[in-house]
Amino acid sequence: MYRTILAAALATVLGGCSTLAPDYLTPAAPVPTQWPAGSVAPVASSPAVVGWEQYFTDPRLRQLIALTLRNNRDLRVAGLNIEKARALYQIQRADLFPGINAGGSGTGQRIPAGLSNTGRATVSHEYSANLGFSAYELDFFGRIRSLKDQVLYQFMATEEARRSAQISLIGEVATAYLALAADSERLQLANETRRSQQATYELTRRRFELGSASALDLHQAQTSVETARADVARYTGQLAQDRNALALLAGDDLPADILQVDSLASVAGIAGIPGGLPSELLQRRPDVLQAERQLQAANSSIGAARAAFFPSITLTASGGSASTQLSELFASGTSAWRFVPQITLPIFDGGRIRANLDVAKVQEQIALAQYEKAIQTAFREVADTLVQNVPLQQQLAAQQALVEVTSASHRLSRARFDKGVDSYLAVLDSQRAEYGARQNLISVRLAGLANQVTFYKAMGGGAD
């Protein structure tokens, strides 16, 4: 009896060594092989192949990213989704093996005299103990293996989704940190301007009291003070929002020293954007890999749909002991076994199996289109960062020159006003121009650094 069960178990191992799924080949990327020509200046290192600790070397930013990776709730959910997908894969994989169970049962029965063959009431008992499996499908045509492969690729896609979420989270933290630094610098500039304008207002008010300045000059000076005060209040509120955004991303209270950043210049070490990178690197992006895993899962589902056209063979087998007396259950001569093979061949189902195959094929085409769209989106995102690199550098140089020019103009107009050559309106216009140029310089610097962060995210590098 046990040889029968062993033979059935051996058949489960040898059965189903292949599937009916189409051979999978990675589709060609529907994008150019190179980035837009002349968009970046080449540098020595490639951030696309380094981890975030090498790409973001500012100590406080690295500490903030590490804290976020430990505590962020969205990333925690992504990790739990991986555990769930792993468990689902184990459930599907278990169908490749027979579920062997041990069982025991006892039955007592009384037959009344009117139904008994002897004309007397009888009482019978039956006891059994057995080991075996039931309704195990031999996977000759790879249906179960195809379903197992489908769930495996979905599990792998979940892992890529977690990596993608991690890269996006790192980018969000870096962007929020840069915004905090920029707003701190804006607030500092607004405070300096307010103090300077307050001193000018006090001087103008004394000159007005002495009759050497007009009421118009006094009101214009006060206008500058109030404008600066409004900017101080605005950037103070924005700075508080920046801190709240970082706290939410980090998922915990932030150490005070991390938030002590007063300018973009104090943010050290964000790698530059390299040139000459092949577009094939996009296929390493987690979201692209996730789309490819979904395509592979859809490809495997075709194998399961094809296998449904072929016979299904299931086995039920058990072996053990049976007796009418519980005390003699394991006595000599009580062995019993049962072996029930069954084959099912689909004859007519109203087109259900054919429709399932059509659905699987269409789903594969959908997954293919989504994969190609993921690559095209990735190419667009990287290309945008590359083409912005040189213009942002040129804009930064021009803005720095504009700050120098407006500063010189402000000094000259102030000197002319002090000598009585010009009215205070000229001083006010030049001061506004300088203040606006300095604020724009902060914005341009922020845009340049943010573009480098976007490049890190777009290339999908450094998640581990």
mmCIF file of N, CA and C in Angstrom, residues 26 99 133 213 297 306 309 314 399 426:
data_model
loop_
_atom_site.group_PDB
_atom_site.id
_atom_site.type_symbol
_atom_site.label_atom_id
_atom_site.label_comp_id
_atom_site.label_asym_id
_atom_site.label_seq_id
_atom_site.Cartn_x
_atom_site.Cartn_y
_atom_site.Cartn_z
ATOM 1 N N THR A 26 12.883 40.039 -23.197
ATOM 2 C CA THR A 26 12.684 41.436 -22.814
ATOM 3 C C THR A 26 12.436 42.292 -24.049
ATOM 4 N N GLY A 99 -0.732 17.649 -0.360
ATOM 5 C CA GLY A 99 -0.942 17.931 1.039
ATOM 6 C C GLY A 99 -1.218 16.643 1.794
ATOM 7 N N PHE A 133 -3.253 11.686 0.815
ATOM 8 C CA PHE A 133 -3.595 12.986 0.248
ATOM 9 C C PHE A 133 -4.797 12.823 -0.648
ATOM 10 N N ALA A 213 13.954 116.437 4.425
ATOM 11 C CA ALA A 213 13.342 115.358 3.645
ATOM 12 C C ALA A 213 11.848 115.621 3.570
ATOM 13 N N ALA A 297 4.523 38.185 -15.488
ATOM 14 C CA ALA A 297 3.396 37.523 -14.830
ATOM 15 C C ALA A 297 2.265 37.283 -15.826
ATOM 16 N N ARG A 306 -3.558 28.148 -21.419
ATOM 17 C CA ARG A 306 -3.397 27.113 -22.440
ATOM 18 C C ARG A 306 -3.539 25.718 -21.846
ATOM 19 N N PHE A 309 -6.854 23.629 -21.699
ATOM 20 C CA PHE A 309 -7.399 22.876 -22.837
ATOM 21 C C PHE A 309 -7.087 21.386 -22.730
ATOM 22 N N THR A 314 -5.978 14.049 -11.456
ATOM 23 C CA THR A 314 -5.870 14.210 -10.009
ATOM 24 C C THR A 314 -5.792 12.841 -9.354
ATOM 25 N N GLN A 399 22.199 85.346 -13.098
ATOM 26 C CA GLN A 399 21.543 85.893 -11.911
ATOM 27 C C GLN A 399 22.575 86.447 -10.923
ATOM 28 N N ALA A 426 14.235 106.895 -6.432
ATOM 29 C CA ALA A 426 15.289 106.157 -7.136
ATOM 30 C C ALA A 426 15.943 105.133 -6.221
#
